[in-house]
Short mmCIF file of C-alpha atoms and ligand atoms in Angstrom, two decimals:
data_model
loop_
_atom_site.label_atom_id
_atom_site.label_comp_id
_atom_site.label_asym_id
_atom_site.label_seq_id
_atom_site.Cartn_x
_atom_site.Cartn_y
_atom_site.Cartn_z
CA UNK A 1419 -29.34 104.54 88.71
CA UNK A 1420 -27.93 105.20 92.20
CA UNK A 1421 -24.31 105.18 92.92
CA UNK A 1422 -23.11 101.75 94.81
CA UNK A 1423 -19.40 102.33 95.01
CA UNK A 1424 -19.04 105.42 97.67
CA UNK A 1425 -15.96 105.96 100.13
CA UNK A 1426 -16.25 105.32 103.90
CA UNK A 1427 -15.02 108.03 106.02
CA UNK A 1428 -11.23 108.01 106.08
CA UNK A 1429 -10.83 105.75 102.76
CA UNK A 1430 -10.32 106.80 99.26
CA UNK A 1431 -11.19 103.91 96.63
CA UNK A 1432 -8.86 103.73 94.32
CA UNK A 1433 -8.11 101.86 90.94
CA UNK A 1434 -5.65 102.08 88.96
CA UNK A 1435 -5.52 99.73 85.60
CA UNK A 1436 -2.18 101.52 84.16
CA UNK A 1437 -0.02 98.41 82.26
CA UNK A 1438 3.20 99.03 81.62
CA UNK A 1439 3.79 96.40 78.87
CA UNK A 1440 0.64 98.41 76.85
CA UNK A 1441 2.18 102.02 77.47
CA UNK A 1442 5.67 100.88 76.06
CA UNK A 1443 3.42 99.10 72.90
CA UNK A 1444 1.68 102.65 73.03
CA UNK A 1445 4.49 104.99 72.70
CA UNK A 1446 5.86 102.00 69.95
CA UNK A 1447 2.69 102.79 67.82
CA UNK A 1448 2.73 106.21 68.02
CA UNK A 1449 6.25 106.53 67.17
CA UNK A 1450 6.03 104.35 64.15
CA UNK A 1451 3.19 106.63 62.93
CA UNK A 1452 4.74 109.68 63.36
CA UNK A 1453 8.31 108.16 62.26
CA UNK A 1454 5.83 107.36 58.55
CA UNK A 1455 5.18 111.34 57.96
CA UNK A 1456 8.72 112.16 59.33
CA UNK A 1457 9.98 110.22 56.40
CA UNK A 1458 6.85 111.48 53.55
CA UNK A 1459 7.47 114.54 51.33
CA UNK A 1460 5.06 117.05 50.90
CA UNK A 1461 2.29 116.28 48.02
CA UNK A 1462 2.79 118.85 45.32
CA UNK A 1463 0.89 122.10 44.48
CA UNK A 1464 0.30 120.95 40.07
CA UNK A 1465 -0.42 123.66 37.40
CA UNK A 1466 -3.36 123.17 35.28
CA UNK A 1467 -2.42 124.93 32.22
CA UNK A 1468 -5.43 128.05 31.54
CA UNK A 1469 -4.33 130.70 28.57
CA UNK A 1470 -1.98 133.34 30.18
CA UNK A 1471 -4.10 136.66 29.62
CA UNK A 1472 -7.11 135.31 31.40
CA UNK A 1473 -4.54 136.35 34.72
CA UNK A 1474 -6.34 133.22 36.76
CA UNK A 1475 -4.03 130.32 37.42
CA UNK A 1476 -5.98 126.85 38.90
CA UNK A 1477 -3.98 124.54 40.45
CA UNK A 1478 -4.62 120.81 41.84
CA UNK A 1479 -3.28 119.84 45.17
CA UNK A 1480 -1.91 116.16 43.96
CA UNK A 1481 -2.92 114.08 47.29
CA UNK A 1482 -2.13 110.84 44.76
CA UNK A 1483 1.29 110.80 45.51
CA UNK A 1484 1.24 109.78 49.33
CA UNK A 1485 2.71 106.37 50.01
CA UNK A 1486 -0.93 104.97 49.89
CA UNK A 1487 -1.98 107.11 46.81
CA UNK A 1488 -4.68 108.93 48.35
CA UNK A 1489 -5.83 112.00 50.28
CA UNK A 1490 -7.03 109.21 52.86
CA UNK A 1491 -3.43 108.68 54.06
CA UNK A 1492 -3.29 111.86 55.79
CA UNK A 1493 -7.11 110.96 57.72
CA UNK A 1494 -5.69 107.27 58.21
CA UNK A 1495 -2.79 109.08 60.27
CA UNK A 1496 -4.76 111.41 61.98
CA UNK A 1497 -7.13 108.68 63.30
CA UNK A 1498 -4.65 106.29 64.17
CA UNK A 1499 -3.06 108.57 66.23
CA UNK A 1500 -6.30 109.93 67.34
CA UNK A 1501 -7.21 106.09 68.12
CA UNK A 1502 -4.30 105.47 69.60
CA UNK A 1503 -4.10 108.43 71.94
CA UNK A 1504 -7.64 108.15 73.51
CA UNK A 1505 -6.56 104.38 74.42
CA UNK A 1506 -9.52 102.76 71.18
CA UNK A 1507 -6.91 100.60 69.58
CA UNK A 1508 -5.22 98.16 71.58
CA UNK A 1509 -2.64 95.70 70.63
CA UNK A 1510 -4.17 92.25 68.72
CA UNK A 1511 -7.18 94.08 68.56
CA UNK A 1512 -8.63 94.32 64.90
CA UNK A 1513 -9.28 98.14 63.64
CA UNK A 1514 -12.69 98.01 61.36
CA UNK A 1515 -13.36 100.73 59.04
CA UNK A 1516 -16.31 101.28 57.62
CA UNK A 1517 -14.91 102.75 53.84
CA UNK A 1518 -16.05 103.13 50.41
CA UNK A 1519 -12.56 101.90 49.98
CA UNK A 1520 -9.72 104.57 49.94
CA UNK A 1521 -10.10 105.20 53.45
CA UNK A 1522 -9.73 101.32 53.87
CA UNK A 1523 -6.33 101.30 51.77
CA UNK A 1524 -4.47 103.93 53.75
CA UNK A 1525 -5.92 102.24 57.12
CA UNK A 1526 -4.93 98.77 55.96
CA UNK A 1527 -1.36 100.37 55.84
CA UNK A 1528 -1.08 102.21 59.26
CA UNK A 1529 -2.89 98.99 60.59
CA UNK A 1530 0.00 97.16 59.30
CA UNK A 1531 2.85 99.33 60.06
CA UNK A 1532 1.68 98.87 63.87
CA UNK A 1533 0.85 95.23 63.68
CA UNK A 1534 -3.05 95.16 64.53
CA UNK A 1535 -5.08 93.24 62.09
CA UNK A 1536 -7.65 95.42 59.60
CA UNK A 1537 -11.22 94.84 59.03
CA UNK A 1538 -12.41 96.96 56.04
CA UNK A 1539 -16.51 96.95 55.78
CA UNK A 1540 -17.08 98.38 51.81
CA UNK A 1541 -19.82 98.04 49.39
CA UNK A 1542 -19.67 95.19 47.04
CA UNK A 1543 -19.08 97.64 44.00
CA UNK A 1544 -15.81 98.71 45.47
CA UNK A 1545 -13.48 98.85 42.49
CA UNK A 1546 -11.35 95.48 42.08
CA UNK A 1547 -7.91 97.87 42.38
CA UNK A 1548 -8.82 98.82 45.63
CA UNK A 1549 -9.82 95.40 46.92
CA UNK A 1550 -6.54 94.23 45.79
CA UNK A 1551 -4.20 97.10 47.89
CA UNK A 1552 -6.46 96.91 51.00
CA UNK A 1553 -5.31 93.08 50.70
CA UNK A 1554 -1.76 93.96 49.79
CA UNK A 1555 -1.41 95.84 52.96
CA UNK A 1556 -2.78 92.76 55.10
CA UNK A 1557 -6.19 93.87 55.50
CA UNK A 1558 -9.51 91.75 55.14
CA UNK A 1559 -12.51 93.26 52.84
CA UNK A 1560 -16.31 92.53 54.45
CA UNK A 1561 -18.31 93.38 51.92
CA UNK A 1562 -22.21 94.70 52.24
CA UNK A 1563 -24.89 94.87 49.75
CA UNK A 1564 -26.69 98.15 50.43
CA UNK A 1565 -24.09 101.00 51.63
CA UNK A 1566 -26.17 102.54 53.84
CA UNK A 1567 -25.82 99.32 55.79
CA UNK A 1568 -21.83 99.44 56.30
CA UNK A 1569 -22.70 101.33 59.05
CA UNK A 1570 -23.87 98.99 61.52
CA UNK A 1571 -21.99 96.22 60.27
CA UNK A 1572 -18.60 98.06 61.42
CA UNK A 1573 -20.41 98.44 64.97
CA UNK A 1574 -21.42 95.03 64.84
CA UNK A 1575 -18.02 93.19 64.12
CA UNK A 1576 -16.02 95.61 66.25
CA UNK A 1577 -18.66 94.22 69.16
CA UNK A 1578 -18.21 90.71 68.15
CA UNK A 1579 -13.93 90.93 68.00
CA UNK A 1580 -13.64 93.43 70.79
CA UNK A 1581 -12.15 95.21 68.03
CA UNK A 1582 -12.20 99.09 67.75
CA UNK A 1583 -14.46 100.78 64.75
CA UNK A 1584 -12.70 103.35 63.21
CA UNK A 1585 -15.83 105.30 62.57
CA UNK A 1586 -14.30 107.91 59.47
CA UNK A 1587 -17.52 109.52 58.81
CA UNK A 1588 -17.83 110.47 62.79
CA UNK A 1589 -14.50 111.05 63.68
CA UNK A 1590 -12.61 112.59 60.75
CA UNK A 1591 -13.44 116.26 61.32
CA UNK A 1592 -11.85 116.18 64.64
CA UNK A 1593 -8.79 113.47 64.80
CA UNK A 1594 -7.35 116.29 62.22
CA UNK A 1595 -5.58 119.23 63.69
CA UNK A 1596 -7.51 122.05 61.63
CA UNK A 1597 -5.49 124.97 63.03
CA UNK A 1598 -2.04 123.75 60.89
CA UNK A 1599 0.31 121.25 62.05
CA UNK A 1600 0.58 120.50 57.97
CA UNK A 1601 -2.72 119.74 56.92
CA UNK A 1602 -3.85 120.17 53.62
CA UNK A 1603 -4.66 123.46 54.24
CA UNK A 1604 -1.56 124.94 55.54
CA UNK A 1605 0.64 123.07 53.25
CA UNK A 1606 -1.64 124.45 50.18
CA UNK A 1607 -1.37 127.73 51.55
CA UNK A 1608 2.39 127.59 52.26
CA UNK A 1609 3.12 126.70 48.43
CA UNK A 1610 1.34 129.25 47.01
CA UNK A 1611 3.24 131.99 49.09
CA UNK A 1612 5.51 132.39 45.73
CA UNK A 1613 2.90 132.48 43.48
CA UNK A 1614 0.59 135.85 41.60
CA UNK A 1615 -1.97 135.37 43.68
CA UNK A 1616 -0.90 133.62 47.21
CA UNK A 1617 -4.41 133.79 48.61
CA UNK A 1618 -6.86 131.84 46.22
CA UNK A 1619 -10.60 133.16 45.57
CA UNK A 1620 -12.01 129.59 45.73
CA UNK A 1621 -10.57 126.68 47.05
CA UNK A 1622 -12.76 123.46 45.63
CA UNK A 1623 -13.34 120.11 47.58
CA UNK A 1624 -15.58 117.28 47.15
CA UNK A 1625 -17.11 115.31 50.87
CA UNK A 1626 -16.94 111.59 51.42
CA UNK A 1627 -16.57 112.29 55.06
CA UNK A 1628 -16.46 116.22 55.09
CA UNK A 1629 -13.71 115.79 56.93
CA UNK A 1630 -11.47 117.42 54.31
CA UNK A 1631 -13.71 120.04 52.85
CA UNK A 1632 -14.19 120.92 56.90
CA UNK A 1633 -10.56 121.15 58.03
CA UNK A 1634 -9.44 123.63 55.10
CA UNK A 1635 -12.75 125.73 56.06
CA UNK A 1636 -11.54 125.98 59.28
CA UNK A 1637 -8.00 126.59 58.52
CA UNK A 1638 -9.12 129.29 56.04
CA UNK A 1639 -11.06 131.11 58.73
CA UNK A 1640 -8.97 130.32 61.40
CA UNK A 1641 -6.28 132.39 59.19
CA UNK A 1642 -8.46 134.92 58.49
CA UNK A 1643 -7.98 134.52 54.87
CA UNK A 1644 -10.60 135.94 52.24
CA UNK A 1645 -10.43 132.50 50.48
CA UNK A 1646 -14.32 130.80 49.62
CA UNK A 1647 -14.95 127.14 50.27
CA UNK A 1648 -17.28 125.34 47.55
CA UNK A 1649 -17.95 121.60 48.02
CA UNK A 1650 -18.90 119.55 44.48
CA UNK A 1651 -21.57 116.79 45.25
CA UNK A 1652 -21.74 114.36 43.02
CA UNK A 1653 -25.56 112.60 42.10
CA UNK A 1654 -26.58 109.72 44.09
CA UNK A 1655 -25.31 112.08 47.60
CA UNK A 1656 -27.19 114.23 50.23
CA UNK A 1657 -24.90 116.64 50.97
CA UNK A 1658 -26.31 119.11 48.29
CA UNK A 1659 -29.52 118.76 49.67
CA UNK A 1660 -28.78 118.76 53.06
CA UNK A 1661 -26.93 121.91 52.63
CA UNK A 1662 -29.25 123.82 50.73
CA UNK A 1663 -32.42 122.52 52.29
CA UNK A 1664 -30.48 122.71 56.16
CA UNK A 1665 -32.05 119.06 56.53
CA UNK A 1666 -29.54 117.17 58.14
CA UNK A 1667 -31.90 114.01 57.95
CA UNK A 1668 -31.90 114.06 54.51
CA UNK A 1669 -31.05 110.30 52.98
CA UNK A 1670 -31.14 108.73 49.61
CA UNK A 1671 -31.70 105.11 48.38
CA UNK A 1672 -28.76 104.81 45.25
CA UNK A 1673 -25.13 104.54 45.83
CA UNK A 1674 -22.67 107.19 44.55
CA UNK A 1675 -20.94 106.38 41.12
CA UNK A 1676 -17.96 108.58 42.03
CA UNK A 1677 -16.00 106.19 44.33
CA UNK A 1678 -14.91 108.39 47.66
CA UNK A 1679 -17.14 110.79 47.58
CA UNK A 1680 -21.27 111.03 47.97
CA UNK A 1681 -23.18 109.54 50.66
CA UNK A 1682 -26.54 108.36 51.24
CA UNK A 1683 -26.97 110.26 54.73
CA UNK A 1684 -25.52 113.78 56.06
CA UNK A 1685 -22.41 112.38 57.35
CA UNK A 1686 -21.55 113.82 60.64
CA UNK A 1687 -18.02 114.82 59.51
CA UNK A 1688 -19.66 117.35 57.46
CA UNK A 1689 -19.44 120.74 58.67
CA UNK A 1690 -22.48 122.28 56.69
CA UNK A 1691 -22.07 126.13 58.38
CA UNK A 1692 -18.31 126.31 57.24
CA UNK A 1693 -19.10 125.86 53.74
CA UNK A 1694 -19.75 128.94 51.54
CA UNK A 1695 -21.12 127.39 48.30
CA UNK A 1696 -22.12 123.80 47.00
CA UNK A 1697 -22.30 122.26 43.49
CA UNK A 1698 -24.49 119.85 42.14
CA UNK A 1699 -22.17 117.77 39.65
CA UNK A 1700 -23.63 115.26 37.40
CA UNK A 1701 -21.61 112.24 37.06
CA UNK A 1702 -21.01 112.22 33.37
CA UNK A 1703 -19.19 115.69 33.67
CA UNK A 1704 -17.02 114.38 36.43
CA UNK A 1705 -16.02 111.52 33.70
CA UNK A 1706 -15.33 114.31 31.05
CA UNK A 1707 -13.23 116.52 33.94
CA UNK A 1708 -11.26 113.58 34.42
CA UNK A 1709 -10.59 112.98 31.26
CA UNK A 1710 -9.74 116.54 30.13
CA UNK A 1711 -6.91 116.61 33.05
CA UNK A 1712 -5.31 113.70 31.57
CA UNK A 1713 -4.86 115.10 28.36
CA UNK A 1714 -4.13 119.00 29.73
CA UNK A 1715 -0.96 117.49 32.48
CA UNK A 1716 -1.12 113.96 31.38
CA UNK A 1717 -1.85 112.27 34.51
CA UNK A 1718 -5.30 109.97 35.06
CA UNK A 1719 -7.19 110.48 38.14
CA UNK A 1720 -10.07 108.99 39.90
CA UNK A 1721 -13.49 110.37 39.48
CA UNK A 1722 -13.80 112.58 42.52
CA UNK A 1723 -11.12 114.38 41.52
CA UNK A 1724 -13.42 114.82 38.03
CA UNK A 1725 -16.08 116.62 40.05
CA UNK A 1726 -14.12 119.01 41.79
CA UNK A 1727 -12.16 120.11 39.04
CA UNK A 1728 -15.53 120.72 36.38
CA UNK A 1729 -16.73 123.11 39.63
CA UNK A 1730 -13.15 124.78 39.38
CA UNK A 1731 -13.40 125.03 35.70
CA UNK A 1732 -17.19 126.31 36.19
CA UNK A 1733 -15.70 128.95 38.79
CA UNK A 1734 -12.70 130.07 36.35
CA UNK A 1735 -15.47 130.59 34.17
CA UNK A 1736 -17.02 132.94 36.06
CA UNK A 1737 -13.83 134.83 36.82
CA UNK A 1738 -13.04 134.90 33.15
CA UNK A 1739 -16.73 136.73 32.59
CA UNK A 1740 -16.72 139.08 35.26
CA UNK A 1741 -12.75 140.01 34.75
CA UNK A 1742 -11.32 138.95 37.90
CA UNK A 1743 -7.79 137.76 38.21
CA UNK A 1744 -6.57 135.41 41.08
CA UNK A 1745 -5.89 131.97 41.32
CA UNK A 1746 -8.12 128.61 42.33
CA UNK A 1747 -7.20 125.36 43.75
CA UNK A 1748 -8.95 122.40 43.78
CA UNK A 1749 -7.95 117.87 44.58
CA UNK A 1750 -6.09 115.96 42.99
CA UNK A 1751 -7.77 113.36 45.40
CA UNK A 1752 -6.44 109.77 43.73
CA UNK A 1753 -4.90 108.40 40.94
CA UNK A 1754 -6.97 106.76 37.89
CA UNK A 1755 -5.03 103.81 37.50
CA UNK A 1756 -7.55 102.54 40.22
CA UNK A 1757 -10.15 103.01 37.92
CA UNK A 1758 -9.51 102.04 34.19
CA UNK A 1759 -12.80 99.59 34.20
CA UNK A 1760 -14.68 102.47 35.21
CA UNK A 1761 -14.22 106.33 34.18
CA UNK A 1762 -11.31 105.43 31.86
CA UNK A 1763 -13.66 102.60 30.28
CA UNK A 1764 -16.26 103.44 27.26
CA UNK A 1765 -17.71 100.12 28.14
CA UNK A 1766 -18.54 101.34 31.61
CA UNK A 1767 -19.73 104.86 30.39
CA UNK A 1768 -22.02 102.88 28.27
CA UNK A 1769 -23.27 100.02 30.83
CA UNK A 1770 -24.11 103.39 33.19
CA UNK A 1771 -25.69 105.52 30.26
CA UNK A 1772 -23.52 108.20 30.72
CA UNK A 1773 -22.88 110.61 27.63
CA UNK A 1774 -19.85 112.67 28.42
CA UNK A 1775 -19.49 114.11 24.72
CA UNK A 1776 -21.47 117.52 25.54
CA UNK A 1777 -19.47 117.80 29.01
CA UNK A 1778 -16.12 117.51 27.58
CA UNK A 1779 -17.09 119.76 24.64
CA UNK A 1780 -17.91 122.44 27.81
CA UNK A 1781 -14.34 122.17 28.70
CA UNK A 1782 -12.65 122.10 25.62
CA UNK A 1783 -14.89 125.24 24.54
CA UNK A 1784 -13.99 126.81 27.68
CA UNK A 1785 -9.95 126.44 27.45
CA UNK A 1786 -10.36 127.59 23.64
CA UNK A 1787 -12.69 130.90 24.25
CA UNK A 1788 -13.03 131.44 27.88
CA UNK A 1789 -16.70 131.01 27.52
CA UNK A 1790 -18.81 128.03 29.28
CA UNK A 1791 -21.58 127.33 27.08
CA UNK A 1792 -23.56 125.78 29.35
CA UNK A 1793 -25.22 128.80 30.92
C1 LIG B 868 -11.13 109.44 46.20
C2 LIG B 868 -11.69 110.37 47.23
N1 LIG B 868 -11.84 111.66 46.95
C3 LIG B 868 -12.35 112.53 47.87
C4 LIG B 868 -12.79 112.13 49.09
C5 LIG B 868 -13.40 113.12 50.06
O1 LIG B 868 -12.71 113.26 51.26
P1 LIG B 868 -13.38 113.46 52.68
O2 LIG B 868 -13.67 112.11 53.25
O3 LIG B 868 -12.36 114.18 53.49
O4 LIG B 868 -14.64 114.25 52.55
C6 LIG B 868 -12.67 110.78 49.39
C7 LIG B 868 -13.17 110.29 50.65
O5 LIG B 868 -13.44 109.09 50.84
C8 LIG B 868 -12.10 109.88 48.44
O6 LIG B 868 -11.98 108.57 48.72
#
């Protein structure tokens, strides 16, 4: 295609679209955002309890305690303001989110606190909690049948409102600030400065995006810090395979049963290279994690949080056998009150065929001898 708008001699052509009324509305939006994390504490660094002479200390980064009781409120920020700063959301305009659900909460919020209306595209399996808060917050739920089709259906409303789509699993490894400015990372980091062992051997994430998994592999390298990243992939999700096969077109038909986390495609938030190890987690041992945290610190927790911490008890394991001391950290990613008909329900467990008995017998035979008896 040829050019057809080119200056005569002597004349510049010149446009300029800036609106005053939108700029004020802009710095309005932006303030309110940041004024939200001016006023948030920091999440706090738990304890999960090991026996003392093993000299390893694992520890859960409890993201359920932001004002939208997930690790999604700090990504809802970031792409807000990323949204907001590269001129995407505009006032009236809806925001549309394509989310498995968490994502959708926290965006429902920011949505609100700024006064755009929310869109959330999710599959029709979404648990009923989460349904419920993305409406408490004002948003609208759009439910699809097959996830992999959420997608397109984002694109496609966000064409048909002149809305803007949110796009998570695109954009969420770079609206966050990886080098610090308190991400997950750094604030980890920062709270263990006290402890035995400051720098942890392992830190343990799970990928719904990658986006978080990708921003504390960065940070950690960034920082030049000895720390290894492992990722826990839950069944029903590619990233396993697209890790260990380096197929990024890697897909697979069946939903993830571990709300947040697995995907059917490579999401392009996923930052395969930064990633030192992967586990393959099946879903009745998340369960059986889950459950075991409850009754080691007494608080529930969704199931994502389930498969990161059986790969952080499967890593202490190792520790434990080869002698090492030094300390792990994995998510607390939500809490489980969001899921009592599903990981906290025997009915459920049943309904899914999942037998968690000789998972949770792993753990408990772990914490009792400091032997994993899977292997
Ligand atoms: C409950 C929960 N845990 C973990 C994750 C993984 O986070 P990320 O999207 O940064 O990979 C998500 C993401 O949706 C989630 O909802």
């Amino acid at each position: 295609m040829s050019i057809t708008q080119q200056p005569r001699t002597g004349e510049t052509l010149d446009v300029d679209r800036s609106d005053a009324a939108y700029r004020d509305w802009l710095k309005d939006a932006v303030r309110k955002v940041q004024a939200d994390a001016n006023r948030s504490a920091d999440t706090h660094l738990l304890r999960f309890p090991l026996p003392e002479h093993w000299g390893i200390d694992l520890y859960l980064k409890d993201e359920s305690t932001h004002p939208t009781g997930s690790l999604k409120h700090r990504l809802a920020r970031s792409l807000f303001l990323y949204g907001l700063c590269n001129g995407w959301i505009r006032p009236d305009r809806p925001v549309i989110e394509a989310s498995s659900g968490s994502t959708a909460v926290s965006e429902a919020y920011f949505a609100k606190l700024i006064g755009v209306p929310f869109v959330a595209v999710m599959p029709r399996t979404t648990s009923a909690e989460k349904i419920r808060l993305i409406e408490f917050h004002g948003g609208r739920c759009h439910f699809v049948d097959d996830p992999r089709g959420m997608y397109a259906e984002s694109a496609r409303l966000a064409a048909e409102t002149g809305g803007h789509y949110m796009d998570q699993f695109t954009y969420a490894e770079r609206a966050t600030d990886w080098r610090g400015n308190n991400n997950i990372a750094e604030s980890i980091f920062r709270q263990l400065e006290l402890e035995r062992y400051p720098e942890p051997a392992w830190i343990v994430a799970t990928a719904g995006t990658g986006g978080t998994s990708a921003t504390i592999a960065r940070y950690v390298h960034y920082m030049q810090h000895d720390t290894r990243i492992c990722v826990a992939d839950p069944e029903n999700s590619c990233f396993f395979e697209g890790w260990t096969t380096g197929d990024a077109d890697v897909t697979c038909d069946c939903g993830s049963r571990i709300e947040g986390i697995g995907r059917p495609r490579m999401e392009p938030s996923f930052v395969p290279g930064a990633i030192d190890r992967m586990m393959k987690v099946p879903d009745a041992a998340s369960v059986a994690a889950v459950r075991a945290l409850e009754q080691a610190i007494g608080r529930k927790a969704g199931g994502s949080t389930g498969t990161g911490l059986w790969s952080a008890l499967k890593i202490v394991a190792e520790m434990v056998a080869e002698g090492r001391q030094g300390s792990v950290v994995t998510l607390l990613c939500d809490p489980g009150d969001r899921y009592l008909d599903k990981y906290y329900s025997d009915a459920w467990l049943a309904q899914q065929g999942l037998d968690i008995a000789p998972y949770s017998a792993a753990i408990e035979t772990l914490l009792a001898t400091g032997v994993w008896p899977e292997d």
